[in-house]
Amino acid sequence: MPVSMTQKYNPAKIESKWQAKWEADGLYYADVDKSKKKYYALTMLPYPSGDLHIGHWYAMTPSDARARFLRMKGFNVMFPMGFDAFGLPAENAAIQHNIHPRDWTYKNIRHMREQLRSMGAMFDWRREAVSSDIKYYKWTQWFFLQFFNNDLAYRKKSPVDWCPQCNTTLAREQVWGEDRHCERCGTPVIKKDLEQWFFRITKYAEELLKFDEIDWPDRVRLLQTNWIGRSQGASVVFHTEQGDAMEIFTTRPDTLWGATFMVLAPEHPLVKKITTPEQRVKVETYVKKAVRQTDIQREKVDKEKTGIFTGGYAINPVNQKKIPIWVADYVLMTYGTGAIMAVPAHDQRDFAFARKFGMEVRVVIQPPDLPELNGANMPESVPAYGVMINSGSMTGTPAEQAFDKTIEYLEEIGVGKRAVNYHLRDWLISRQRYWGAPIPVVYCRNCGFVPVPEDQLPVVLPDDVEWKPTGESPLKLHPTWRFTKCPKCGGEATRETDTMDTFMCSSWYHLRYLSPDYDEGPFDPKEYDYWMPVDTYTGGVEHATMHLIYTRFFHRACRDLGITKGNEPMLQFRCQGQILGPDGQRMSKSRGNVIDPDKQVRLYGADTVRAFLMFGYRWSEGGLWDPGSITGVQRWLSRVWNLILDESEQGKETDKIQRGLRRKLHQTLRAVTHDFEQFEFNTIISSLMELSNFMLDAKEQGVFNTPAWNEAAEVLLCMMAPIMPHITEELWERLGKQYSIHTQPWPEVDHKAAEELVFTLVVQVNGRVRDRMIVPADISKQEAKEKALASEGARKYLQGKKPRKVIYVPGRLVNIVK
Ligand code: ANZ
Ligand code: ZN
């Protein structure tokens, strides 16, 4: 008998009911339990922007499903959630809507917590961490002090974007357009040097290139490797005509004889010194303009080259040639030494520059497969792979040896040495902003920069600030907050008014989850020893460089300070793709193509939304939101509902159908188990759909409410439970099973039942074995004979003749009589 109307699947009713019960029961609490193997499943925490979007669901629900799966597999699984709550948008909201950043942030958090609850995820809310809570950022400040006291934090002058009209520093996202103007007033920004705080991440550059202890996607490893950007080469010292040493870094020391000019970055300290009086005005004007641009703009290879001659000359140390020194913006002060030797014959940027300004192009490497190169008429530079020519005593050195031999030679004559450079820069953590963790340092006229003693933490962010659209940090404008006593000498002192980059907060949130209320340290070591490292981390690939490098650095730095253990914080990382709007574009409010998950949940229920997101896409790839196919998933859930609750009378199961059902069931279980482990979520759902269809067929053939059927129903629900936690809990209860389905062990695969039933059919011709083949166990007499006759062995001996007789011995052989 089909399910009665009153029994219809109604997700709205059952979902909130179970969410409330799970929460009341603390079903998902994860506590240290040394008798069980732990599993720390972590998914990136959201920024409290106001609304959870479908992308959050796409990232989090499969992570939740996998965490649930591992829990059923017997692990003690922790799956925490929190908010990355400091940051600029709160401050912008404050200025625009006259609301305090704290109020804005916490209002959003309250709302998003509710939205997160509607997912039905197994978050252990007791472990929630919010980075803007005082009890959290106290420890962010504590970490800063550890870094400061161990020479991992330092202060240095560094350029910021500055609006001369608004008189303020601007964040990257407040500078607009190719001409780089201020978001607020349109004035072109300038660079201004400010004293700022840095973390010495470059100290760990080499270590961060090692990935052998972690299972991270190749893509992410490559992005990090490129971001760190290790370059091997040589540093060579040139001298100016006046005798000033000018060190350059090159990755191609073997091209040294081809250097026909030198280029200094506009910020290079030697520029002032070597510029001749005739060139001074021109050089100064050029420098002023150049430094306004970002390094990214300046580095573009195809950018029209600009530059200016300083009037000064240098001597090439290998051939004593006198070459002009220029200033050009394509050389960055932030890399190498901020000075280069230009080899136009073999480097394209130098080539473009040389052609534009009429400099010599001197070939010093001849690639073996090209006609003899001539600097005067080359249309472009030629990458330098070949035999060295025009290079003094090094002439004739083959390509493979050129690099090392030249370095040896440079060392011999004492003008250069092997050098490695990293593109990675130290991490600038100062923000001239209010809504962040104050940097716990005071400035004293007598003692300089003095760290706030640990027992005086936290340095609390004052609430009573005024929002003036000056762009200055309200901390600076606060009438009293800055003024304090020097912790060392007790004299008058002022607080640092910069706050920390929010990436600092998110570098250690996985540690705060361990014990969010702990106050004797950033985390409880007992929790640490049990839970760390994170077993699986999931999140967006857009965090491959900043966040995911910072957190690895943070962990290693803390390891060296004895705070953490091991080299890596996260053993496995997996990233999801992106859900685009139905129009194929990135979802954004301005395009009007945003899918609101709350609305989808109201329409279809959370289980359907979860299942659809996992079924409709390869998780690592993502794709377009397709409103059509979500209804298909919902219909499937209704079918399962009706199937499980069907009240028809017990059917009669034949041995054969029973075996077939068990085979299908255990094959599905084997595949689903594998797919959960491998993050292949879309195939899980399709396997489950197939199984439920198979069950429907089996039922029509009379297998219903029999042992095999009941096993299938139970295992189906268990396999569905991680993805669709509500409907499965409800059906589990209605089947009279013990609460909760989510604490059931993951079913064991019966490999024997899963085996395809086959046997080896022997083919005989006149009583002699001529062939063998694997056939299904239930092969019919007719089929067996046909297969045997078609076999290669049989055909070879029959040679096209009709056999006189064909005899089938079931389950064993076919004998063909000629
Ligand atoms: C001469 C030369 C000849 C170069 C040649 C390359 C090819 P990567 O790989 O990124 O490390 N360079 C060095 N410092 C620079 C700076 N501050 N700004 C801009 N360019 C800089 O690049 C190293 C190469 O980039 C160096 O090797 C130098 O040019 C240039 F056939 O020296 B090379
Ligand atoms: Zn002092």
Coordinates of C-alpha atoms in Angstrom, one line a residue, residues 69-366:
F69 CA 30.9 9.8 6.9
L70 CA 34.2 9.7 8.8
R71 CA 32.3 9.8 12.0
M72 CA 30.2 6.8 11.0
K73 CA 33.5 5.1 10.0
G74 CA 34.4 5.3 13.7
F75 CA 36.5 8.4 13.9
N76 CA 36.0 10.9 16.7
V77 CA 35.4 13.9 14.3
M78 CA 35.6 17.5 15.2
F79 CA 34.0 19.9 12.7
P80 CA 33.9 23.4 14.1
M81 CA 32.7 26.7 12.7
G82 CA 33.4 30.4 13.4
F83 CA 33.7 33.9 11.9
D84 CA 36.6 35.8 10.5
A85 CA 35.1 38.9 11.9
F86 CA 37.6 41.8 11.7
G87 CA 38.0 43.7 8.4
L88 CA 37.3 46.6 6.2
P89 CA 33.7 46.0 5.1
A90 CA 32.5 46.6 8.7
E91 CA 34.3 49.9 8.7
N92 CA 32.9 50.9 5.3
A93 CA 29.4 50.1 6.6
A94 CA 30.1 52.3 9.6
I95 CA 31.0 55.2 7.4
Q96 CA 28.2 54.7 4.9
H97 CA 25.3 53.8 7.3
N98 CA 26.5 55.3 10.5
I99 CA 26.5 52.0 12.3
H100 CA 29.2 50.9 14.6
P101 CA 31.4 48.2 13.0
R102 CA 30.9 46.0 16.1
D103 CA 27.1 46.3 15.9
W104 CA 27.2 45.6 12.1
T105 CA 29.5 42.6 12.5
Y106 CA 27.6 41.0 15.4
K107 CA 24.2 41.5 13.9
N108 CA 25.5 39.8 10.8
I109 CA 27.0 37.0 12.8
R110 CA 23.6 36.4 14.6
H111 CA 21.9 36.2 11.3
M112 CA 24.5 33.9 9.6
R113 CA 24.5 31.5 12.6
E114 CA 20.8 31.0 11.9
Q115 CA 21.5 30.4 8.3
L116 CA 24.3 28.0 9.1
R117 CA 21.9 26.1 11.4
S118 CA 19.5 25.6 8.5
M119 CA 22.2 23.5 6.8
G120 CA 21.9 20.8 9.4
A121 CA 25.6 20.5 9.5
M122 CA 27.4 18.8 12.4
F123 CA 29.1 21.9 13.7
D124 CA 30.0 21.7 17.3
W125 CA 28.9 25.2 18.3
R126 CA 30.5 25.0 21.6
R127 CA 33.8 25.4 19.8
E128 CA 32.7 28.5 17.8
A129 CA 35.4 31.2 17.6
V130 CA 34.9 34.8 16.5
S131 CA 38.1 36.6 15.7
S132 CA 36.8 40.0 16.9
D133 CA 35.8 38.7 20.3
I134 CA 38.1 40.2 23.0
K135 CA 38.9 36.7 24.3
Y136 CA 40.0 35.8 20.8
Y137 CA 42.1 38.8 19.8
K138 CA 43.8 38.9 23.1
W139 CA 45.6 35.8 21.8
T140 CA 46.2 37.2 18.4
Q141 CA 48.0 40.0 20.2
W142 CA 49.9 37.4 22.3
F143 CA 51.1 35.7 19.1
F144 CA 52.3 39.1 17.9
L145 CA 54.3 39.5 21.1
Q146 CA 55.9 36.1 20.7
F147 CA 57.0 37.1 17.2
F148 CA 58.1 40.5 18.3
N149 CA 60.2 39.0 21.1
N150 CA 61.9 36.6 18.8
D151 CA 62.8 38.8 16.0
L152 CA 60.1 37.6 13.7
A153 CA 58.2 41.0 13.8
Y154 CA 59.9 44.2 12.9
R155 CA 59.2 47.7 11.8
K156 CA 60.3 49.2 8.6
K157 CA 59.4 52.1 6.3
S158 CA 57.2 50.9 3.5
P159 CA 55.2 52.7 0.9
V160 CA 51.4 52.9 1.2
D161 CA 48.9 54.4 -1.2
W162 CA 48.1 57.8 0.1
C163 CA 45.4 60.2 -1.0
P164 CA 46.8 63.8 -0.7
Q165 CA 43.3 65.2 -0.8
C166 CA 41.8 63.1 2.0
N167 CA 45.1 62.9 3.8
T168 CA 44.9 59.3 4.5
T169 CA 46.2 55.9 3.6
L170 CA 44.1 53.8 1.3
A171 CA 43.6 50.0 1.2
R172 CA 44.2 48.3 -2.1
E173 CA 40.5 48.0 -2.8
Q174 CA 40.1 51.8 -2.4
V175 CA 42.3 52.6 -5.2
W176 CA 40.7 52.6 -8.6
G177 CA 41.5 52.6 -12.3
E178 CA 44.6 52.5 -14.4
D179 CA 45.4 56.0 -13.2
R180 CA 45.0 54.8 -9.6
H181 CA 42.7 57.4 -8.1
C182 CA 41.2 57.6 -4.6
E183 CA 37.8 55.9 -4.3
R184 CA 36.4 58.8 -2.4
C185 CA 37.5 62.0 -4.1
G186 CA 39.0 60.9 -7.4
T187 CA 42.5 62.4 -6.7
P188 CA 45.4 60.4 -8.1
V189 CA 47.0 58.6 -5.2
I190 CA 50.7 58.9 -4.3
K191 CA 53.0 56.5 -2.5
K192 CA 54.0 57.5 0.9
D193 CA 56.5 55.9 3.2
L194 CA 55.1 54.9 6.5
E195 CA 56.7 53.0 9.3
Q196 CA 54.9 49.7 9.3
W197 CA 55.1 46.3 11.0
F198 CA 56.2 43.2 9.2
F199 CA 56.5 39.5 9.9
R200 CA 59.7 37.8 8.7
I201 CA 58.0 35.1 6.5
T202 CA 61.0 35.2 4.1
K203 CA 63.0 33.4 6.8
Y204 CA 60.8 30.4 6.0
A205 CA 60.9 30.8 2.2
E206 CA 63.0 27.7 1.7
E207 CA 61.0 25.5 4.1
L208 CA 57.7 26.6 2.7
L209 CA 58.7 25.2 -0.7
K210 CA 58.6 21.7 0.8
F211 CA 55.3 19.9 0.5
D212 CA 56.5 16.3 1.2
E213 CA 54.6 16.0 4.5
I214 CA 51.2 17.2 3.1
D215 CA 48.7 16.0 0.6
W216 CA 47.7 19.2 -1.1
P217 CA 46.5 19.6 -4.7
D218 CA 49.2 20.2 -7.3
R219 CA 47.5 23.4 -8.3
V220 CA 47.8 24.9 -4.9
R221 CA 51.4 23.7 -4.5
L222 CA 52.3 25.3 -7.8
L223 CA 50.6 28.6 -6.9
Q224 CA 52.6 28.6 -3.6
T225 CA 55.8 27.7 -5.3
N226 CA 55.4 30.5 -7.8
W227 CA 54.4 32.9 -5.1
I228 CA 57.5 32.1 -3.2
G229 CA 59.4 32.4 -6.5
R230 CA 62.8 31.0 -5.8
S231 CA 65.4 32.2 -8.4
Q232 CA 69.0 30.9 -8.6
G233 CA 71.6 33.1 -10.0
A234 CA 74.5 35.3 -9.0
S235 CA 75.1 38.7 -7.4
V236 CA 77.7 40.7 -9.2
V237 CA 79.2 43.9 -8.0
F238 CA 79.7 46.7 -10.6
H239 CA 81.3 50.0 -9.7
T240 CA 80.3 53.4 -10.8
E241 CA 82.9 55.6 -12.4
Q242 CA 83.1 57.5 -9.1
G243 CA 83.8 54.2 -7.3
D244 CA 80.4 53.4 -5.7
A245 CA 79.6 49.7 -5.5
M246 CA 76.5 48.7 -7.3
E247 CA 75.3 45.2 -6.7
I248 CA 73.0 43.5 -9.1
F249 CA 71.2 40.2 -9.2
T250 CA 71.0 38.1 -12.3
T251 CA 69.7 34.7 -13.1
R252 CA 71.9 34.6 -16.2
P253 CA 75.5 35.4 -15.1
D254 CA 76.7 33.8 -18.4
T255 CA 75.3 36.8 -20.2
L256 CA 77.5 39.3 -18.3
W257 CA 79.6 40.2 -21.3
G258 CA 76.4 41.3 -23.1
A259 CA 75.5 43.9 -20.5
T260 CA 75.4 47.2 -22.4
F261 CA 73.7 49.4 -19.8
M262 CA 72.5 49.2 -16.2
V263 CA 69.1 50.1 -14.8
L264 CA 68.3 51.3 -11.3
A265 CA 64.8 51.2 -9.7
P266 CA 63.5 54.7 -9.3
E267 CA 63.7 54.2 -5.5
H268 CA 67.3 53.0 -5.5
P269 CA 69.4 55.0 -3.1
L270 CA 72.2 55.5 -5.6
V271 CA 70.0 57.4 -8.0
K272 CA 70.5 60.7 -6.3
K273 CA 74.2 60.3 -5.9
I274 CA 75.0 59.4 -9.5
T275 CA 72.6 61.7 -11.3
T276 CA 74.6 64.5 -13.0
P277 CA 73.4 68.1 -12.6
E278 CA 72.3 68.3 -16.2
Q279 CA 69.9 65.3 -15.7
R280 CA 68.7 66.1 -12.2
V281 CA 65.4 67.7 -13.0
K282 CA 64.4 65.1 -15.6
V283 CA 65.3 62.3 -13.3
E284 CA 63.5 63.7 -10.4
T285 CA 60.3 64.2 -12.4
Y286 CA 60.5 60.7 -13.7
V287 CA 61.0 59.1 -10.3
K288 CA 58.1 61.0 -8.8
K289 CA 55.8 59.7 -11.4
A290 CA 57.1 56.2 -11.4
V291 CA 56.7 55.5 -7.7
R292 CA 53.0 56.1 -7.9
Q293 CA 52.4 52.8 -9.7
T294 CA 52.1 49.4 -8.2
D295 CA 54.8 46.8 -8.7
I296 CA 52.2 44.8 -10.7
Q297 CA 51.8 47.6 -13.2
R298 CA 55.5 48.2 -13.5
E299 CA 56.4 44.5 -14.0
K300 CA 54.2 43.9 -17.1
V301 CA 56.4 42.6 -19.8
D302 CA 54.5 44.2 -22.7
K303 CA 54.2 47.6 -21.1
E304 CA 55.7 50.5 -23.1
K305 CA 59.2 51.0 -21.6
T306 CA 60.0 54.3 -20.0
G307 CA 63.2 55.5 -18.4
I308 CA 65.7 58.2 -18.1
F309 CA 69.5 58.4 -18.3
T310 CA 71.1 59.5 -15.0
G311 CA 74.2 60.8 -16.7
G312 CA 76.4 58.3 -14.7
Y313 CA 78.4 55.3 -15.9
A314 CA 79.4 52.0 -14.5
I315 CA 82.3 49.7 -15.4
N316 CA 81.5 46.1 -16.4
P317 CA 83.8 44.1 -14.1
V318 CA 84.5 41.3 -16.6
N319 CA 85.5 43.4 -19.6
Q320 CA 86.0 46.9 -18.1
K321 CA 83.6 48.4 -20.6
K322 CA 82.0 51.7 -19.6
I323 CA 78.2 51.5 -19.7
P324 CA 75.5 54.1 -19.0
I325 CA 73.3 53.9 -15.9
W326 CA 69.6 54.5 -16.4
V327 CA 66.6 54.7 -14.2
A328 CA 63.5 52.8 -15.3
D329 CA 60.3 51.7 -13.6
Y330 CA 60.5 48.1 -14.8
V331 CA 63.1 47.5 -12.3
L332 CA 61.6 47.0 -8.9
M333 CA 63.2 48.1 -5.6
T334 CA 61.5 45.3 -3.9
Y335 CA 63.3 42.5 -5.6
G336 CA 66.9 41.4 -5.7
T337 CA 69.0 44.5 -5.2
G338 CA 66.8 47.0 -7.1
A339 CA 69.5 47.2 -9.8
I340 CA 70.1 45.2 -12.9
M341 CA 72.6 44.7 -15.6
A342 CA 70.7 45.0 -18.9
V343 CA 71.4 42.4 -21.6
P344 CA 69.2 43.4 -24.5
A345 CA 70.3 40.6 -26.8
H346 CA 68.9 38.0 -24.5
D347 CA 66.2 39.6 -22.3
Q348 CA 63.1 41.0 -23.9
R349 CA 62.4 43.8 -21.5
D350 CA 66.0 45.0 -21.8
F351 CA 65.7 44.6 -25.6
A352 CA 62.5 46.8 -25.9
F353 CA 64.3 49.4 -23.7
A354 CA 67.5 49.3 -25.8
R355 CA 65.6 49.7 -29.1
K356 CA 63.6 52.6 -27.8
F357 CA 66.5 54.5 -26.4
G358 CA 69.2 53.4 -29.0
M359 CA 71.4 51.3 -26.9
E360 CA 73.8 48.7 -28.1
V361 CA 72.5 45.1 -28.4
R362 CA 75.4 42.7 -28.0
V363 CA 75.0 39.0 -28.6
V364 CA 77.0 36.8 -26.2
I365 CA 75.2 33.5 -26.6
Q366 CA 74.7 31.7 -29.9

